[in-house]
JSON list of C-alpha atoms in Angstrom, two decimals:
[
{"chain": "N", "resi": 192, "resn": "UNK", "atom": "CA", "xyz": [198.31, 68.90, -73.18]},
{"chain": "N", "resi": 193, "resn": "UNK", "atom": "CA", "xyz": [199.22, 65.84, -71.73]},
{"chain": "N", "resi": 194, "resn": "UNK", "atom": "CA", "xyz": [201.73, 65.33, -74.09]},
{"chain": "N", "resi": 195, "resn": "UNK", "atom": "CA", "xyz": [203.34, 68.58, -73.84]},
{"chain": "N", "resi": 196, "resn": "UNK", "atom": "CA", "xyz": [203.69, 68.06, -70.09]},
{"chain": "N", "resi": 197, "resn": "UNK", "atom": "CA", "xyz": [205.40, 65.06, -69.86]},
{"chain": "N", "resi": 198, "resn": "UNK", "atom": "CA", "xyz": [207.22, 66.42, -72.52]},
{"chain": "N", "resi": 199, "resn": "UNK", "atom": "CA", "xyz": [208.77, 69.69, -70.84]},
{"chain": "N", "resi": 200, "resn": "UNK", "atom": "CA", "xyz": [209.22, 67.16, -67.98]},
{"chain": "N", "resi": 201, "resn": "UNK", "atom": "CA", "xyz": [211.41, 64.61, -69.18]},
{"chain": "N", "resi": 202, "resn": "UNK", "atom": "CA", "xyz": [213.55, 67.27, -71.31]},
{"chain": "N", "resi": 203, "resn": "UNK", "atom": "CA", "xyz": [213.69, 69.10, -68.09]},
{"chain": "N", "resi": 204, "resn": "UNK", "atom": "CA", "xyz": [215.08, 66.31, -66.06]},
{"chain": "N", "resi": 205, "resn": "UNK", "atom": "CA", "xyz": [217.40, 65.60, -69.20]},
{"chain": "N", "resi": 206, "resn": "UNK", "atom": "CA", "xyz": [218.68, 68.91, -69.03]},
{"chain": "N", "resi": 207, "resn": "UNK", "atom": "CA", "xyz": [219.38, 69.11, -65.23]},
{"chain": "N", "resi": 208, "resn": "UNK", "atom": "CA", "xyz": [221.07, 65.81, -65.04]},
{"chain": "N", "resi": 209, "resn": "UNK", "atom": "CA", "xyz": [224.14, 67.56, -67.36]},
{"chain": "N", "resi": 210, "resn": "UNK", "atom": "CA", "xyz": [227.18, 68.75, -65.42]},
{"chain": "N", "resi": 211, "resn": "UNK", "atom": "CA", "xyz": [227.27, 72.41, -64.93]},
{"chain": "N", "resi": 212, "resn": "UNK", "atom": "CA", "xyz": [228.10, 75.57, -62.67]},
{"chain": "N", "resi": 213, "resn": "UNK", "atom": "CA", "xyz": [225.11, 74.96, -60.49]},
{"chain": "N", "resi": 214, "resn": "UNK", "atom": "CA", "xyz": [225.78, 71.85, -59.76]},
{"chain": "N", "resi": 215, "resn": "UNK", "atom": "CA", "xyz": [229.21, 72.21, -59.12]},
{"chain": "N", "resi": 216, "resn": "UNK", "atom": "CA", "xyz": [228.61, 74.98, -56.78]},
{"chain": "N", "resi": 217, "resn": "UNK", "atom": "CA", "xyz": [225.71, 73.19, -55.01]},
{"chain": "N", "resi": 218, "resn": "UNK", "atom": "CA", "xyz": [228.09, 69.84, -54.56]},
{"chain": "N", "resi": 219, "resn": "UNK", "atom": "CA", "xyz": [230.60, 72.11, -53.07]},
{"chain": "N", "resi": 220, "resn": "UNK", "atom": "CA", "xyz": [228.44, 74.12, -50.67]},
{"chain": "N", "resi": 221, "resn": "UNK", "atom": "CA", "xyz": [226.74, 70.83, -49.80]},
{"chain": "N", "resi": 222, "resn": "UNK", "atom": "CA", "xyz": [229.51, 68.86, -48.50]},
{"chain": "N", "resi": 223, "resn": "UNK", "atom": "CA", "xyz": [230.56, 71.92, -46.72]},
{"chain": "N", "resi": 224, "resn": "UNK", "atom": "CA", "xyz": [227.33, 72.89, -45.58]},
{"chain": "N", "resi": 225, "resn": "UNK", "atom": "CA", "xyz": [224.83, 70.17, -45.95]},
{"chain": "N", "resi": 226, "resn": "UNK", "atom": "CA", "xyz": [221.16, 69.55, -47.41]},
{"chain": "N", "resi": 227, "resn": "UNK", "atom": "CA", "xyz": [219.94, 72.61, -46.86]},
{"chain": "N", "resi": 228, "resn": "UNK", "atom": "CA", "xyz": [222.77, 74.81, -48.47]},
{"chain": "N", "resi": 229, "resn": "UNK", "atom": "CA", "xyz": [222.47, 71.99, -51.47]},
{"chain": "N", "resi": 230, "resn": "UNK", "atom": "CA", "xyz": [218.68, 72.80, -52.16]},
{"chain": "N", "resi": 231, "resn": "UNK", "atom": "CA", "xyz": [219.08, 76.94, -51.60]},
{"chain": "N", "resi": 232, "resn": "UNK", "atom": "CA", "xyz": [222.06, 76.85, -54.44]},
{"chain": "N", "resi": 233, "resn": "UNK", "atom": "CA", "xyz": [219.91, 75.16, -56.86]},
{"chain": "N", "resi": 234, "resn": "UNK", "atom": "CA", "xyz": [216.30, 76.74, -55.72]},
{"chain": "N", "resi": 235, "resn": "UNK", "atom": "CA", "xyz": [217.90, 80.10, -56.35]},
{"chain": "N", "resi": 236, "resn": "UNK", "atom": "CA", "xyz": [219.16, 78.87, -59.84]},
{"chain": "N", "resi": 237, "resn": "UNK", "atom": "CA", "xyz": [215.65, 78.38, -60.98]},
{"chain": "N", "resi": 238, "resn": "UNK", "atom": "CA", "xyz": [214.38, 81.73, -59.68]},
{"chain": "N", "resi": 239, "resn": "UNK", "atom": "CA", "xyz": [216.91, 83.46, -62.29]},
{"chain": "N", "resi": 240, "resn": "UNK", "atom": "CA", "xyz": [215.69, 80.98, -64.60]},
{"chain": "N", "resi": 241, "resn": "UNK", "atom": "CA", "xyz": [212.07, 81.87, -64.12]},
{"chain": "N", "resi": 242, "resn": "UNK", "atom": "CA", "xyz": [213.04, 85.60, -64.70]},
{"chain": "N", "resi": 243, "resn": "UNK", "atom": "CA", "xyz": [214.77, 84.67, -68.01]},
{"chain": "N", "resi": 244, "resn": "UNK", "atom": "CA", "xyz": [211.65, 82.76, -69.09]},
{"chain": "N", "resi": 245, "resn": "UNK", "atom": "CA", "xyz": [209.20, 85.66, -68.04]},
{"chain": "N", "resi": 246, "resn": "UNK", "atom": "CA", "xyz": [211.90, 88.17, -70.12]},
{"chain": "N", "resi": 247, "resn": "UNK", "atom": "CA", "xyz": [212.12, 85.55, -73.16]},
{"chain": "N", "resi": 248, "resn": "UNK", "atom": "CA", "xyz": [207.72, 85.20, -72.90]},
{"chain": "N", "resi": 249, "resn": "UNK", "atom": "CA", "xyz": [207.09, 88.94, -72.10]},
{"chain": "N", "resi": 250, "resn": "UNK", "atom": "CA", "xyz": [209.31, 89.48, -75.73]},
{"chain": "N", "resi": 251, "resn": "UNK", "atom": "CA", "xyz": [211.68, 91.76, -73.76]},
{"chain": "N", "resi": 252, "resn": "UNK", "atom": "CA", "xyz": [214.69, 89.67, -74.40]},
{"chain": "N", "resi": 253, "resn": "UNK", "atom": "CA", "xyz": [215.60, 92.70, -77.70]},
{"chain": "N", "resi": 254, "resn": "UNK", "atom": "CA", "xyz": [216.89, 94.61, -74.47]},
{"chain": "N", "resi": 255, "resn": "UNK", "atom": "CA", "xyz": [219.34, 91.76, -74.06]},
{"chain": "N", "resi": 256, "resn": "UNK", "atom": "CA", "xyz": [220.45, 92.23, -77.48]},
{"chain": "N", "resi": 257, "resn": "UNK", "atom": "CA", "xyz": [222.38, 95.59, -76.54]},
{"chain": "N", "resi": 258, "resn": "UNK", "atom": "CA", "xyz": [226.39, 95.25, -76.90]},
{"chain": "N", "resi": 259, "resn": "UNK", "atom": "CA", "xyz": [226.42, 97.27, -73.68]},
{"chain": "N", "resi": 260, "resn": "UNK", "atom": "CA", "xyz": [224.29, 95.29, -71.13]},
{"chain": "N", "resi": 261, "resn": "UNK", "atom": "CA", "xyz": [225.78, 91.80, -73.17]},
{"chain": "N", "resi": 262, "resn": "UNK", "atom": "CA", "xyz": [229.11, 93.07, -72.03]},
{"chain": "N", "resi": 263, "resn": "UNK", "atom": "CA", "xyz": [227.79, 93.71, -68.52]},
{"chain": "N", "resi": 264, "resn": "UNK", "atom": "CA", "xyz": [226.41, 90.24, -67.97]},
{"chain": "N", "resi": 265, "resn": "UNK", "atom": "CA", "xyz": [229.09, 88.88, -69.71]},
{"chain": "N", "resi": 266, "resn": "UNK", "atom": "CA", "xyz": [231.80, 90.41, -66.85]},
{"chain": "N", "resi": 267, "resn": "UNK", "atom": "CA", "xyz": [229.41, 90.14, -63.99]},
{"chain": "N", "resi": 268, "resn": "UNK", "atom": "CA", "xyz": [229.10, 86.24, -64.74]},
{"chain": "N", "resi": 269, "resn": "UNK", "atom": "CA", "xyz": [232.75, 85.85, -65.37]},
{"chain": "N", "resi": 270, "resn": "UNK", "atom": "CA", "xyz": [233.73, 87.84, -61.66]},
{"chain": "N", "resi": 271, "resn": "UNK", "atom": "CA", "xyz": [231.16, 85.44, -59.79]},
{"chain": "N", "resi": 272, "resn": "UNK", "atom": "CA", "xyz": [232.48, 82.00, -61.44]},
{"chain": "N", "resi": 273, "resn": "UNK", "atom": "CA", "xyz": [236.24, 83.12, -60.52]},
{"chain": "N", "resi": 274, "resn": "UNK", "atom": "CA", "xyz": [235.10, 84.23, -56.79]},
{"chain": "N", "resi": 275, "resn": "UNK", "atom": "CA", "xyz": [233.30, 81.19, -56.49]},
{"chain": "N", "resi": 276, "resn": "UNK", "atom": "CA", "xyz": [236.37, 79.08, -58.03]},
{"chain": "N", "resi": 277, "resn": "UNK", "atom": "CA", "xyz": [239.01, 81.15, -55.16]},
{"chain": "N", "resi": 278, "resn": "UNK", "atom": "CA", "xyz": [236.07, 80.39, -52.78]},
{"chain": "N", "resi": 279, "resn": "UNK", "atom": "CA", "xyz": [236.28, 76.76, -53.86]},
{"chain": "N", "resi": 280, "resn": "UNK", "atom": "CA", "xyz": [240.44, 77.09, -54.39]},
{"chain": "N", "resi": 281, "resn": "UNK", "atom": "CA", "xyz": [240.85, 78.19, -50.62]},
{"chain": "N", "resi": 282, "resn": "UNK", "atom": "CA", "xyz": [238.24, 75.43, -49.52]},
{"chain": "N", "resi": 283, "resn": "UNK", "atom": "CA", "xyz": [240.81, 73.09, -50.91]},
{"chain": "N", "resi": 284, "resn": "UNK", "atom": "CA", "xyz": [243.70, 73.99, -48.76]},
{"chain": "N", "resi": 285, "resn": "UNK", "atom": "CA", "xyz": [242.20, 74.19, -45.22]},
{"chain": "N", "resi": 286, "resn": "UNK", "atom": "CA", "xyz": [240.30, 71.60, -43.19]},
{"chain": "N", "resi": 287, "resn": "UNK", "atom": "CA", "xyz": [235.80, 72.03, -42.89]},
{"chain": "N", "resi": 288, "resn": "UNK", "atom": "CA", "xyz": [233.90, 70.58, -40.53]},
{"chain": "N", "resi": 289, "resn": "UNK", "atom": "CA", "xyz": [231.57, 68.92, -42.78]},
{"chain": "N", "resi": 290, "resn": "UNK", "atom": "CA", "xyz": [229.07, 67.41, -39.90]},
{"chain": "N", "resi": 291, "resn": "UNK", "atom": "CA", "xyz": [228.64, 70.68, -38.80]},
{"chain": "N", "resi": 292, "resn": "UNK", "atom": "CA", "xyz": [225.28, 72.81, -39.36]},
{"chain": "N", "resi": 293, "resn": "UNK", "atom": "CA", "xyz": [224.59, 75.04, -41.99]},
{"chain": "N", "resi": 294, "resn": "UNK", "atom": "CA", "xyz": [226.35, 78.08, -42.51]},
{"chain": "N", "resi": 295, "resn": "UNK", "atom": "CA", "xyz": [223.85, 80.98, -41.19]},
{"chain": "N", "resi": 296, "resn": "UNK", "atom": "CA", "xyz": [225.89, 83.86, -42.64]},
{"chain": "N", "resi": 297, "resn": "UNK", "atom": "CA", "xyz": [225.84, 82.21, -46.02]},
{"chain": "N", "resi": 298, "resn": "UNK", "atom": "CA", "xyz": [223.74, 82.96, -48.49]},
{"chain": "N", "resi": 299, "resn": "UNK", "atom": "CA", "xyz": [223.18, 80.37, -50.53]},
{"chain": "N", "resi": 300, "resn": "UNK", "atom": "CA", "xyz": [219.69, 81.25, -52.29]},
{"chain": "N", "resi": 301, "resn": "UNK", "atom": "CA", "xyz": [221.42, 84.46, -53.85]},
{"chain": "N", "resi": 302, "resn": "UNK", "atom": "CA", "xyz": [224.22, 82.42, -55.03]},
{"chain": "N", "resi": 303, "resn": "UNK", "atom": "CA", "xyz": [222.11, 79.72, -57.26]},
{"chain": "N", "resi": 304, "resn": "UNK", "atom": "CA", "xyz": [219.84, 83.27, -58.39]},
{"chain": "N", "resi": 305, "resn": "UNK", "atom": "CA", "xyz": [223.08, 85.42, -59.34]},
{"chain": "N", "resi": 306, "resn": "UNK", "atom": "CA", "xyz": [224.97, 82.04, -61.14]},
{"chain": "N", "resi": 307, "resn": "UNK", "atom": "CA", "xyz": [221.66, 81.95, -63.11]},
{"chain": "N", "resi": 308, "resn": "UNK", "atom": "CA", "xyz": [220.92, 85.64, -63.83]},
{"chain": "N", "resi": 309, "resn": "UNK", "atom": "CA", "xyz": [224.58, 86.26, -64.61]},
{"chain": "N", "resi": 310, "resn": "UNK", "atom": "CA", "xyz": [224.31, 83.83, -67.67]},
{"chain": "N", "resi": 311, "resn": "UNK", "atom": "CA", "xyz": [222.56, 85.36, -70.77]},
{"chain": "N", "resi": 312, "resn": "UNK", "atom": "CA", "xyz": [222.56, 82.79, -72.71]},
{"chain": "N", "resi": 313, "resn": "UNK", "atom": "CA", "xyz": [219.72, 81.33, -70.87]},
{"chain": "N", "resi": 314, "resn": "UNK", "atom": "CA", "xyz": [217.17, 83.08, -72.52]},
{"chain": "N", "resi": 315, "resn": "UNK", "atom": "CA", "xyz": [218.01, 81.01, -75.70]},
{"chain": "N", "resi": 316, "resn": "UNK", "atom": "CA", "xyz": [216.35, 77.98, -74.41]},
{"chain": "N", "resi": 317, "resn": "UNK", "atom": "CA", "xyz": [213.46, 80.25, -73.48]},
{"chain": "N", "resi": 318, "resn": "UNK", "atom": "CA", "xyz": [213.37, 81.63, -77.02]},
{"chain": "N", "resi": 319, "resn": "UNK", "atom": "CA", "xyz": [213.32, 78.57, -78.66]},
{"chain": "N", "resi": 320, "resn": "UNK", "atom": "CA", "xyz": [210.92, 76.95, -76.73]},
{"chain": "N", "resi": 321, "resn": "UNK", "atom": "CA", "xyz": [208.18, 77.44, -79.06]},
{"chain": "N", "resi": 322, "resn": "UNK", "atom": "CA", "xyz": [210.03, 75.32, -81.79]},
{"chain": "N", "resi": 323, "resn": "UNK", "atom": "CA", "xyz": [210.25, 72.81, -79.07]},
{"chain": "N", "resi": 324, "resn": "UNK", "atom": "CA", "xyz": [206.54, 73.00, -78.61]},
{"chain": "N", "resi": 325, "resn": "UNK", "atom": "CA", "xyz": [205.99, 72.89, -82.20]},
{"chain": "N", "resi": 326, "resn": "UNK", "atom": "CA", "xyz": [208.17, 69.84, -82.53]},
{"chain": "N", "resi": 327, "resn": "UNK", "atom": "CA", "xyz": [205.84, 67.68, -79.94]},
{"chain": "N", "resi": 328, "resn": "UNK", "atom": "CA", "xyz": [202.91, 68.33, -82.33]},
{"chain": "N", "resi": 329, "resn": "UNK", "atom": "CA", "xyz": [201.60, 71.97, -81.41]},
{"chain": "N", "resi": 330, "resn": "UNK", "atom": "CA", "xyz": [201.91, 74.15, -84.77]},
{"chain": "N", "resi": 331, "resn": "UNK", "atom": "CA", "xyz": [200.58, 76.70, -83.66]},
{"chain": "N", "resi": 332, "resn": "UNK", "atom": "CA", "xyz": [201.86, 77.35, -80.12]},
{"chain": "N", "resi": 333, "resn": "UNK", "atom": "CA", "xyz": [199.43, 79.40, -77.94]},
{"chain": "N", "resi": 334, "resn": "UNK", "atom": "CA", "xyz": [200.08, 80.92, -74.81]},
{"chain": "N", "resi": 335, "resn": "UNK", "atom": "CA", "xyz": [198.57, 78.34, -72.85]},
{"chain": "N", "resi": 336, "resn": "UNK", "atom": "CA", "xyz": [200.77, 76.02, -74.53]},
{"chain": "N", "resi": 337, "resn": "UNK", "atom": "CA", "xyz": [203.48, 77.68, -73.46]},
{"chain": "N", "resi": 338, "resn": "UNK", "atom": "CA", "xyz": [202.33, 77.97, -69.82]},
{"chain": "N", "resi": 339, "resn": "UNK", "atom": "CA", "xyz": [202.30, 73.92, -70.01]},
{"chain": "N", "resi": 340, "resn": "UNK", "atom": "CA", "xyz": [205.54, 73.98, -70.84]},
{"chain": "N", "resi": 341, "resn": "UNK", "atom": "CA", "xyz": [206.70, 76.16, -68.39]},
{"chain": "N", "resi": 342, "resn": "UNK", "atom": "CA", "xyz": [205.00, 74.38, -65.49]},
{"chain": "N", "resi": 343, "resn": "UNK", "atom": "CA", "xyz": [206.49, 70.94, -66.56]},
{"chain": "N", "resi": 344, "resn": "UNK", "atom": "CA", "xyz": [209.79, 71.89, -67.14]},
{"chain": "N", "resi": 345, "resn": "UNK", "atom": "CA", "xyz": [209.70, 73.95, -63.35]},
{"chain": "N", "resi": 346, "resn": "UNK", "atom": "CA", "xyz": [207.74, 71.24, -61.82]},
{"chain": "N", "resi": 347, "resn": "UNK", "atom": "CA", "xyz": [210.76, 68.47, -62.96]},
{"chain": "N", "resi": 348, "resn": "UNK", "atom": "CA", "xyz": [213.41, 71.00, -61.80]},
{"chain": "N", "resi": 349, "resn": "UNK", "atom": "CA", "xyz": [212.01, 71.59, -58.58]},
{"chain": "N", "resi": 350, "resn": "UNK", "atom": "CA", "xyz": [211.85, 67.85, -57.85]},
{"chain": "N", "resi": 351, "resn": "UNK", "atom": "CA", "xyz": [215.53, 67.90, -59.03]},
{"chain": "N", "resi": 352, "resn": "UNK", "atom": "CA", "xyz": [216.53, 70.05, -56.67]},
{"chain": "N", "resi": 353, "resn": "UNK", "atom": "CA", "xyz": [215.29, 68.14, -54.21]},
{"chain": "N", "resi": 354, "resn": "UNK", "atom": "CA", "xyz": [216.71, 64.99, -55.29]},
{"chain": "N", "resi": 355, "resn": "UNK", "atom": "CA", "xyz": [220.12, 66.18, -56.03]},
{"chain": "N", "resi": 356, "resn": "UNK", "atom": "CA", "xyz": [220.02, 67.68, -52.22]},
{"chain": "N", "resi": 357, "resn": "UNK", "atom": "CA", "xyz": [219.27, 64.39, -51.07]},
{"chain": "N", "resi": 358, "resn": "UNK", "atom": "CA", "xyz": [222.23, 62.72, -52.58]},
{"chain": "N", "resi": 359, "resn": "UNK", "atom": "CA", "xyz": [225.17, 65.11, -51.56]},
{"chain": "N", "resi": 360, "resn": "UNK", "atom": "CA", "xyz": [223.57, 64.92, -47.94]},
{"chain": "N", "resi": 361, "resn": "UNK", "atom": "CA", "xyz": [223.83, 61.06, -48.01]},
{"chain": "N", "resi": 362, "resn": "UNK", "atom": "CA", "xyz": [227.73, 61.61, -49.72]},
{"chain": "N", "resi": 363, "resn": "UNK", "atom": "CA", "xyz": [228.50, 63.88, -47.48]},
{"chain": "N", "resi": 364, "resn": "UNK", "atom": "CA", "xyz": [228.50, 61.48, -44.85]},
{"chain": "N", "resi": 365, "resn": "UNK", "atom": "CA", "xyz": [231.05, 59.12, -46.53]},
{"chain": "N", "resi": 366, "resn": "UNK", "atom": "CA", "xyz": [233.28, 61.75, -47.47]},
{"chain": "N", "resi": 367, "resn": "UNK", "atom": "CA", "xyz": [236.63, 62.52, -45.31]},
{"chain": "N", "resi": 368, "resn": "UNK", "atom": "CA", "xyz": [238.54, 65.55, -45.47]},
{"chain": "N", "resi": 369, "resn": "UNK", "atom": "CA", "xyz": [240.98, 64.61, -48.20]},
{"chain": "N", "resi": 370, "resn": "UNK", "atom": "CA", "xyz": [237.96, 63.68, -50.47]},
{"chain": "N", "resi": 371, "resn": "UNK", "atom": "CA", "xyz": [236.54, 66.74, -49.21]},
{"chain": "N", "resi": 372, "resn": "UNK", "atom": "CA", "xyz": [239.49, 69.01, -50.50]},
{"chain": "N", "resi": 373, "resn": "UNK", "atom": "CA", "xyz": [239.92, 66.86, -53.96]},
{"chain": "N", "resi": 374, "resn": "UNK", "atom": "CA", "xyz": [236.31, 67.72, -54.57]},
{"chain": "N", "resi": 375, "resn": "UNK", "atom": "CA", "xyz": [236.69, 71.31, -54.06]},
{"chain": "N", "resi": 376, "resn": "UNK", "atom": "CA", "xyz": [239.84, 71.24, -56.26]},
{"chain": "N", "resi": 377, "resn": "UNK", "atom": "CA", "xyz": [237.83, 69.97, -58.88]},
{"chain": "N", "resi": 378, "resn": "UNK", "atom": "CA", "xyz": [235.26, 72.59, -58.54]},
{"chain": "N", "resi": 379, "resn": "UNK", "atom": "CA", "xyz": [238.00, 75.48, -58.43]},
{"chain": "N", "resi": 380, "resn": "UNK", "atom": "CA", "xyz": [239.06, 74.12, -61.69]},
{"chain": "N", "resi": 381, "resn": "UNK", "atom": "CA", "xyz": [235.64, 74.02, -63.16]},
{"chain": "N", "resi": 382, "resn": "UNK", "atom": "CA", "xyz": [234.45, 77.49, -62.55]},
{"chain": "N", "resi": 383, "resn": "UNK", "atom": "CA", "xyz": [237.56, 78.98, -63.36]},
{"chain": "N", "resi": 384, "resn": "UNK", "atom": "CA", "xyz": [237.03, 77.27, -66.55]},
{"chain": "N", "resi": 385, "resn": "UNK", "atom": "CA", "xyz": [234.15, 78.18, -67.01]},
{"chain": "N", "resi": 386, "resn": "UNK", "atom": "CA", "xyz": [234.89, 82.18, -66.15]},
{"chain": "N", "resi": 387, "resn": "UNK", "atom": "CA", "xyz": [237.74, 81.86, -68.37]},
{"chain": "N", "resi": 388, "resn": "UNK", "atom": "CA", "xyz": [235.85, 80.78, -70.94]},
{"chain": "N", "resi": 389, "resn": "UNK", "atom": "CA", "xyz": [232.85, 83.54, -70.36]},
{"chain": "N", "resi": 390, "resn": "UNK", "atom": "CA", "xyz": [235.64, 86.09, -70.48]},
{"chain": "N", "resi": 391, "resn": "UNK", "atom": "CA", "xyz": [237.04, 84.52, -74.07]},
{"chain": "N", "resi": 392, "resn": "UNK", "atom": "CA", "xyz": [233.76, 84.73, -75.22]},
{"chain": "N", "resi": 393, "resn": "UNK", "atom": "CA", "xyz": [232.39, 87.92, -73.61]},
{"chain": "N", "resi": 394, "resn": "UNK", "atom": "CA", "xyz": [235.50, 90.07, -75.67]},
{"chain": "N", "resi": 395, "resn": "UNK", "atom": "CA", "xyz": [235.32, 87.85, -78.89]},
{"chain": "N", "resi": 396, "resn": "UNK", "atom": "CA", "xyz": [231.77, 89.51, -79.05]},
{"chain": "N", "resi": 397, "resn": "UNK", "atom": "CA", "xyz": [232.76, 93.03, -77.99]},
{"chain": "N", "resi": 398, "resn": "UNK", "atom": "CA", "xyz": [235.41, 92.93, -80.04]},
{"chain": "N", "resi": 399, "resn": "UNK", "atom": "CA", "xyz": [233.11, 91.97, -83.12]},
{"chain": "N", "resi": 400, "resn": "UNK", "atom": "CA", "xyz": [230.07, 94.52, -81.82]},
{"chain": "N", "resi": 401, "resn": "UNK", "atom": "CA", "xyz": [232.50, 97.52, -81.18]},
{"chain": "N", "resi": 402, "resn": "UNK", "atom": "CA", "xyz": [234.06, 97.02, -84.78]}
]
């Protein structure tokens, strides 16, 4: 069990440390907002992805396989990444106070949870985690088993979160506001790209389900 611990762990931290919309979108409400906002964007990211794991565990993930609730996620997730690029685009042309507290009205939390939940194609990990169980030496995966995996994978993301927190709070503090706006540029460009790209690949499948 051991094993399969330290396993989900390190393939946990492996697969946080990659570039992505949450972190983006935590960077950028970090700087702007500080540690707090930081930790809420990417605590709310693992809620949604401890709903896709309970979906992918509890074997409901055949709802997910419906053209018409596909296509719903699918737009849903492409709508939030370009708000949350024009959100980043108009950070970029105006002036923050970046040493000022956190942002009451904002709710960061939801953010991280709905960037998450919007993206179905998180449930594939979850689906093919028993052929990463089965690849650490457990043939036959049982559902303790997969309950190990589960907590080490969480346990390494929550300590992530944490971490990653820690460093934009420390950046933030050697950051000026021209640094400030090039970063938010960057993340405008990101999610757009990214919502872009959902939308490509949202109608290439409607277009091949509705044939």
């Amino acid at each position: 069990m051991e094993v399969l611990f330290f396993s989900a762990f390190a393939m946990s931290l492996a697969f946080a440390i990659q570039p992505g919309v949450i972190g983006f979108e935590s960077l950028r409400r970090g700087i702007s907002h500080g540690w707090t906002a930081a930790l809420h964007v990417e605590l709310g990211s693992l809620l949604g992805d401890g709903v896709w794991a309970i979906i992918a565990l509890l074997g409901a993930s055949i709802l997910f396989q419906n053209r018409w609730v596909t296509l719903l996620l699918g737009v849903f997730g492409c709508v939030l990444l370009l708000r949350f690029a024009w959100d980043a685009w108009r950070a970029s042309r105006e002036d923050v106070e970046m040493a000022g507290a956190d942002d009451a009205q904002s709710n960061h939390l939801l953010a991280g949870a709905m960037l998450s939940l919007s993206n179905p194609q998180n449930i594939t990990f979850w689906l093919g985690m028993s052929g990463t169980i089965i690849g650490v030496g457990f043939l036959d995966p049982q559902p303790i088993h997969l309950l190990v995996f589960f907590a080490g994978f969480m346990i390494a993301q929550v300590c992530w979160c944490f971490f990653f927190a820690t460093v934009v709070e420390f950046g933030r503090r050697l950051l000026n506001q021209r640094l400030f706006r090039w970063i938010n540029l960057a993340c405008a460009i990101f999610l757009a790209g990214m919502g872009l790209s959902l939308l490509m690949q949202t109608a290439r499948m409607s277009l091949a389900q509705f044939a």
